JSON list of C-alpha atoms in Angstrom, two decimals:
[
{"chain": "Q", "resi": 818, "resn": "UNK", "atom": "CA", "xyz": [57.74, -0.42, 8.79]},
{"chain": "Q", "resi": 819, "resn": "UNK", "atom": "CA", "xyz": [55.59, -3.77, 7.91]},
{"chain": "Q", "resi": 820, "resn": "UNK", "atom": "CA", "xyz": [53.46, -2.83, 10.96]},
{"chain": "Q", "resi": 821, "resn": "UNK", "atom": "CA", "xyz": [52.91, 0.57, 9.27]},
{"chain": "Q", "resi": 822, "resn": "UNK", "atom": "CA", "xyz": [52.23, -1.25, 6.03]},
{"chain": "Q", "resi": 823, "resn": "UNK", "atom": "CA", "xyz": [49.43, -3.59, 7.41]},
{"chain": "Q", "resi": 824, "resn": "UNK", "atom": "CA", "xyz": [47.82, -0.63, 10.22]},
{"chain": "Q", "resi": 825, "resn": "UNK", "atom": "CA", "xyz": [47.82, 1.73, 6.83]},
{"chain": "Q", "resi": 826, "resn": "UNK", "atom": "CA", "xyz": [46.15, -1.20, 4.46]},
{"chain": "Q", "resi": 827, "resn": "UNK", "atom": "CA", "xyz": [43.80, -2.21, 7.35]},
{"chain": "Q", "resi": 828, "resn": "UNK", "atom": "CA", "xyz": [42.53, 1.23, 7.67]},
{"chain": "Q", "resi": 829, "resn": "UNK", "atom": "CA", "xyz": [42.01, 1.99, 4.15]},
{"chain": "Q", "resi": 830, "resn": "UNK", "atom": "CA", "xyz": [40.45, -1.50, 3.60]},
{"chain": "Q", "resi": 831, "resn": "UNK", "atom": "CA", "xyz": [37.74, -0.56, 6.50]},
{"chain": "Q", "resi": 832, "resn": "UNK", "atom": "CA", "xyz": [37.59, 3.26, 4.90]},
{"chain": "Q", "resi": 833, "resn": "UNK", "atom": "CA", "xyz": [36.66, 1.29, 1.59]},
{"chain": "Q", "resi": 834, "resn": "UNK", "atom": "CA", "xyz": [34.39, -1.07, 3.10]},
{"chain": "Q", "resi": 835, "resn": "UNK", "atom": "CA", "xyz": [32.71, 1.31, 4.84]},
{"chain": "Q", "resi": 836, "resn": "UNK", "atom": "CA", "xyz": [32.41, 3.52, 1.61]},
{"chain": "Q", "resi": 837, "resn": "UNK", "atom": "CA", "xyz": [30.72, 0.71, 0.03]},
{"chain": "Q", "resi": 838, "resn": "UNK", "atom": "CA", "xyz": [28.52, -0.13, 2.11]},
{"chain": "Q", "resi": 839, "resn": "UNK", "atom": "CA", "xyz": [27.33, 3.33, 2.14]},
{"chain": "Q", "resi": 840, "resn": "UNK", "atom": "CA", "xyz": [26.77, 3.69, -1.43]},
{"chain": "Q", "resi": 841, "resn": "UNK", "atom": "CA", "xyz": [25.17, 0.51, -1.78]},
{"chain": "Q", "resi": 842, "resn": "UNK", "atom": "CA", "xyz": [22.67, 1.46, 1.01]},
{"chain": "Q", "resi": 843, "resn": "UNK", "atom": "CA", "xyz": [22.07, 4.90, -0.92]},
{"chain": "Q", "resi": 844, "resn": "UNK", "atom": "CA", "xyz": [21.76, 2.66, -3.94]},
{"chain": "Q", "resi": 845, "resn": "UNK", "atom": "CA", "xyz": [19.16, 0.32, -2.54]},
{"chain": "Q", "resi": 846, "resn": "UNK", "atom": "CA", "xyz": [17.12, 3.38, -0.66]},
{"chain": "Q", "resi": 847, "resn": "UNK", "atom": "CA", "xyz": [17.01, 5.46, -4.16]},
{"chain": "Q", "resi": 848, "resn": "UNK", "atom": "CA", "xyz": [15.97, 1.88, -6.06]},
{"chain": "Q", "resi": 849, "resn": "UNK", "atom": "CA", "xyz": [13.37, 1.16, -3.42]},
{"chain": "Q", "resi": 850, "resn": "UNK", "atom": "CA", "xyz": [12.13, 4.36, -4.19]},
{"chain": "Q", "resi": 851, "resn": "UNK", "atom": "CA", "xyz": [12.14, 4.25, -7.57]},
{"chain": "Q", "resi": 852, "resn": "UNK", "atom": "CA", "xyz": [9.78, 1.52, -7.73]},
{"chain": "Q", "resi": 853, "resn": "UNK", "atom": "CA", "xyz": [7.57, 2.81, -5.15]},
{"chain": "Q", "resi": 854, "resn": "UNK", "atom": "CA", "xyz": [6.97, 5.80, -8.05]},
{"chain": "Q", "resi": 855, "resn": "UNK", "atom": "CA", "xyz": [6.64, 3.07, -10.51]},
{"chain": "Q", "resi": 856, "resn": "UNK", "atom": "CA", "xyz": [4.03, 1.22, -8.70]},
{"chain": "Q", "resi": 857, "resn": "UNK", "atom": "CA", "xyz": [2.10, 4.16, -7.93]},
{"chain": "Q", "resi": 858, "resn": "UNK", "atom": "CA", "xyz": [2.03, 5.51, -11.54]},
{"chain": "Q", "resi": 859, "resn": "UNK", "atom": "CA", "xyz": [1.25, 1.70, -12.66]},
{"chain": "Q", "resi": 860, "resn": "UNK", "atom": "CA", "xyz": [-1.83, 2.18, -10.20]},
{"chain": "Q", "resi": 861, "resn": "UNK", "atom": "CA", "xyz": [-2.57, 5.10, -11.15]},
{"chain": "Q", "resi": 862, "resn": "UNK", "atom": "CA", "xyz": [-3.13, 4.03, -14.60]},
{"chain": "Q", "resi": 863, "resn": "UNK", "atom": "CA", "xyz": [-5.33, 1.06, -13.63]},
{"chain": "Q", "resi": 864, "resn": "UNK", "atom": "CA", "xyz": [-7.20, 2.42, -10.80]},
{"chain": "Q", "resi": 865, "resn": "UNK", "atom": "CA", "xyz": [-11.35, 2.84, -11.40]},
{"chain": "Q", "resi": 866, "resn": "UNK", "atom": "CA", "xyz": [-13.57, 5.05, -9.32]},
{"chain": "Q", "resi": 867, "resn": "UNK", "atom": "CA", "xyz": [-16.47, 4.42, -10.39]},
{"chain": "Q", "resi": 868, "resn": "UNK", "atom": "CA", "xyz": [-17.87, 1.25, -11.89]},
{"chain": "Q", "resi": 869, "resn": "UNK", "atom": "CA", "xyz": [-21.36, 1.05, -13.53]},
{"chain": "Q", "resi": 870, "resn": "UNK", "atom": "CA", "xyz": [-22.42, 4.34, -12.87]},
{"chain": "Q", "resi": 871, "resn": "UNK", "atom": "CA", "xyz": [-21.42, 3.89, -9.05]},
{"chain": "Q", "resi": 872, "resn": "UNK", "atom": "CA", "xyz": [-18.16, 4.82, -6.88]},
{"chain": "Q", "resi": 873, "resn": "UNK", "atom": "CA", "xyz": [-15.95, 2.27, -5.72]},
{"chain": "Q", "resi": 874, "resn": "UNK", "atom": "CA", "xyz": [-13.99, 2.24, -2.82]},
{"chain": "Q", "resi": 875, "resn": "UNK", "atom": "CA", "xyz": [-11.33, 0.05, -0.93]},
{"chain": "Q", "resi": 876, "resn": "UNK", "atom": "CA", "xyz": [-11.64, -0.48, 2.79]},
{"chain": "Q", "resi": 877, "resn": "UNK", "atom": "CA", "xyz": [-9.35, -2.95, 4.62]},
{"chain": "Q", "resi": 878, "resn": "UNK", "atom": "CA", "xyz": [-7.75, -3.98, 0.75]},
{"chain": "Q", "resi": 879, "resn": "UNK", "atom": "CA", "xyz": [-11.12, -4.97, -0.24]},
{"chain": "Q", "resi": 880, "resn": "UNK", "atom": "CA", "xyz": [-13.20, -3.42, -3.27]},
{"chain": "Q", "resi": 881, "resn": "UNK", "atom": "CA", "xyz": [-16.90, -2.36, -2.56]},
{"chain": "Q", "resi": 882, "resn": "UNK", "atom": "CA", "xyz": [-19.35, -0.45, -4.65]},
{"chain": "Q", "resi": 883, "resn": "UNK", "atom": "CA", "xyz": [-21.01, 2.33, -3.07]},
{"chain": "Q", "resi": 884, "resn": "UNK", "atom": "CA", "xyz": [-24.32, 3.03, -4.48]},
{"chain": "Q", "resi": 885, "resn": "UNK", "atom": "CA", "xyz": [-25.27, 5.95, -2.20]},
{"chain": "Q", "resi": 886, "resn": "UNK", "atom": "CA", "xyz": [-26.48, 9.59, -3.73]},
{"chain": "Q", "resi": 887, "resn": "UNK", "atom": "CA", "xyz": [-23.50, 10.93, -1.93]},
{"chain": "Q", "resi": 888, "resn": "UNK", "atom": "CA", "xyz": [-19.69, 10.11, -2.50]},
{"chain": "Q", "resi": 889, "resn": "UNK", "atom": "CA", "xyz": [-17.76, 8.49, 0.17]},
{"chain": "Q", "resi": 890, "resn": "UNK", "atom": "CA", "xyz": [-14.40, 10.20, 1.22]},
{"chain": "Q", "resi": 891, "resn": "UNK", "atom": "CA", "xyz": [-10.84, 8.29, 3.04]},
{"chain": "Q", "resi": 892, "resn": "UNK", "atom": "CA", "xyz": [-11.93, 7.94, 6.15]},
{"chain": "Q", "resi": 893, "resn": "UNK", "atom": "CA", "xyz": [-15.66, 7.33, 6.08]},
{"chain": "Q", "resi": 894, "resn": "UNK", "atom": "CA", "xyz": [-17.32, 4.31, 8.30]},
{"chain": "Q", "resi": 895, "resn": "UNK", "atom": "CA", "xyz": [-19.22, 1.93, 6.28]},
{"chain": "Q", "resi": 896, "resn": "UNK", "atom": "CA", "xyz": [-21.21, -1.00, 7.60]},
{"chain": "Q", "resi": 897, "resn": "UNK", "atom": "CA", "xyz": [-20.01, -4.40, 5.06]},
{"chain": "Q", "resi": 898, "resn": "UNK", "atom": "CA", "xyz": [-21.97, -7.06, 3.90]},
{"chain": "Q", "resi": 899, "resn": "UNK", "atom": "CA", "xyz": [-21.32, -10.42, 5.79]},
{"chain": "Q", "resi": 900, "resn": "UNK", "atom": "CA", "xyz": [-19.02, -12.43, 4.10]},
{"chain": "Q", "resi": 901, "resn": "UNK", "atom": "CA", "xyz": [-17.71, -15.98, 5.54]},
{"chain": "Q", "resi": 902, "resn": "UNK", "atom": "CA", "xyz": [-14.30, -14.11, 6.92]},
{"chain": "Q", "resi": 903, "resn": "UNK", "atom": "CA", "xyz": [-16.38, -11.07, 8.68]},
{"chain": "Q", "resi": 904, "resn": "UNK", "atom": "CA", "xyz": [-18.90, -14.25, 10.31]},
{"chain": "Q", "resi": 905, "resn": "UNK", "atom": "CA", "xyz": [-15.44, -15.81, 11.53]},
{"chain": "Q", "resi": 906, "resn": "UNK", "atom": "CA", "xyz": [-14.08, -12.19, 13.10]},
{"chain": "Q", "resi": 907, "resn": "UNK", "atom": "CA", "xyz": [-17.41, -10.14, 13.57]},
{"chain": "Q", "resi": 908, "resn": "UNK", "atom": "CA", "xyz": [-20.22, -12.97, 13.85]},
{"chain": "Q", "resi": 909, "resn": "UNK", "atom": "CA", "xyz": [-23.08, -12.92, 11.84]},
{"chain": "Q", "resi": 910, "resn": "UNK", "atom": "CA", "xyz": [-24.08, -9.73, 9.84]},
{"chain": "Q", "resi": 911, "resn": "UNK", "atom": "CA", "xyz": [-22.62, -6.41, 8.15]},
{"chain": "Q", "resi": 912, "resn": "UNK", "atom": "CA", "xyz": [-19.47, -5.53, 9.70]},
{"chain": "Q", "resi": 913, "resn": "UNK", "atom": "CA", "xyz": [-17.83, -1.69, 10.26]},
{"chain": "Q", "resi": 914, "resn": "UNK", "atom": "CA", "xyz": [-15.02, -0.83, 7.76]},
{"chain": "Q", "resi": 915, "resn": "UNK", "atom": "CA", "xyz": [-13.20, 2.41, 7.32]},
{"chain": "Q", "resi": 916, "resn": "UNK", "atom": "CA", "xyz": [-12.52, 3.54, 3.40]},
{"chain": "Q", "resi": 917, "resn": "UNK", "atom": "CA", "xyz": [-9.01, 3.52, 3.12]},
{"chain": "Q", "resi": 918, "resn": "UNK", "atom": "CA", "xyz": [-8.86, 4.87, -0.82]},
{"chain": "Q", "resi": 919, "resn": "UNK", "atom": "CA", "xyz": [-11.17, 5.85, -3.22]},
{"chain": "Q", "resi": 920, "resn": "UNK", "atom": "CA", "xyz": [-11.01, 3.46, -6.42]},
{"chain": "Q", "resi": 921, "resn": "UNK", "atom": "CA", "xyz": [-9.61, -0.23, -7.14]},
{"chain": "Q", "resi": 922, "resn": "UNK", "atom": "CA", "xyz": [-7.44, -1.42, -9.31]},
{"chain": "Q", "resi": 923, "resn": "UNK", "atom": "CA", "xyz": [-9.56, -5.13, -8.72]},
{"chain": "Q", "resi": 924, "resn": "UNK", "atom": "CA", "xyz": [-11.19, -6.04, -11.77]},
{"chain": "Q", "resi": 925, "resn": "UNK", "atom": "CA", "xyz": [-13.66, -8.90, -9.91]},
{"chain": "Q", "resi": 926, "resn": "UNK", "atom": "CA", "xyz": [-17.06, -9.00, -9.24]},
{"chain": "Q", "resi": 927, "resn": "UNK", "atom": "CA", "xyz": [-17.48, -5.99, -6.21]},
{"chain": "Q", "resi": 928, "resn": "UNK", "atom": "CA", "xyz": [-19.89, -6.79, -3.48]},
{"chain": "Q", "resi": 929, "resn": "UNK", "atom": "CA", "xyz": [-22.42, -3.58, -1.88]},
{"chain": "Q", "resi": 930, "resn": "UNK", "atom": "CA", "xyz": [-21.52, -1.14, 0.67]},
{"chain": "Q", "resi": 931, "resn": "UNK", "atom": "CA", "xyz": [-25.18, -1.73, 3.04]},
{"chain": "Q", "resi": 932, "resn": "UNK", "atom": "CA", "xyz": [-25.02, 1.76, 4.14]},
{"chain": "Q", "resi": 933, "resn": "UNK", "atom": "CA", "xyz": [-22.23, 4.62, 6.01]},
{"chain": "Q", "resi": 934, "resn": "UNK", "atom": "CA", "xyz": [-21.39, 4.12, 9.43]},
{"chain": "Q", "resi": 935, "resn": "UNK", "atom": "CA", "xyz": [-23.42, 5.85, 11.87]},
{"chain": "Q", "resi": 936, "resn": "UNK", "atom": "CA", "xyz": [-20.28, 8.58, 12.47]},
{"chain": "Q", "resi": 937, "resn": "UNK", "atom": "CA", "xyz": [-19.64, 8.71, 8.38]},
{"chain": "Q", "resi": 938, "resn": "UNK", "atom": "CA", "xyz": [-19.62, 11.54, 7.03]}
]
């Protein structure tokens, strides 16, 4: 009878356990997203496109204006302006960047796109 007693609590303490953990992972999966929403309606409510009269673009988490006749699109190459990182990685001169999202939520000075990649669009 005792050995009943404990097999039956043992198993309903694991069935419990087991329950919890559960709901806390749904819990912390639904939360997760939750703030994902957040963060992109925050973004969305801070995010510029265009700056000055010309577009701005993020390529590689970096903001650049684009002062082209034609908008860039996700996706386009763009050759960079040197900067002291891109001499370290690239050596000297503009360096090839895909744009990863239109607009910037940055609110710092924004350094020039030199021109699209030769297989932009």
């Amino acid at each position: 009878m005792a050995e009943a007693h404990r097999r039956g609590w043992s198993e309903g303490y694991k069935s419990g356990s087991l329950s919890s953990a559960s709901y806390s992972r749904s819990r912390i999966e639904r939360l997760k997203q939750r703030v994902k929403e957040l963060e992109e309606q925050l973004d969305d409510a801070k995010r510029v496109y265009e700056i000055g009269g010309h577009q701005v673009v993020d390529v590689g988490g970096y903001a650049y204006h684009w002062r082209g006749s034609t908008p860039l699109e996700v996706g386009d190459r763009v050759l960079l302006p040197e900067s002291y990182v891109s001499r370290m990685k690239n050596g000297p001169g503009p360096s090839l960047g895909v744009v990863s999202k239109l607009g910037t939520t940055y609110r710092g000075p924004l350094s020039d796109i030199v021109s699209r990649g030769a297989s932009g669009g």
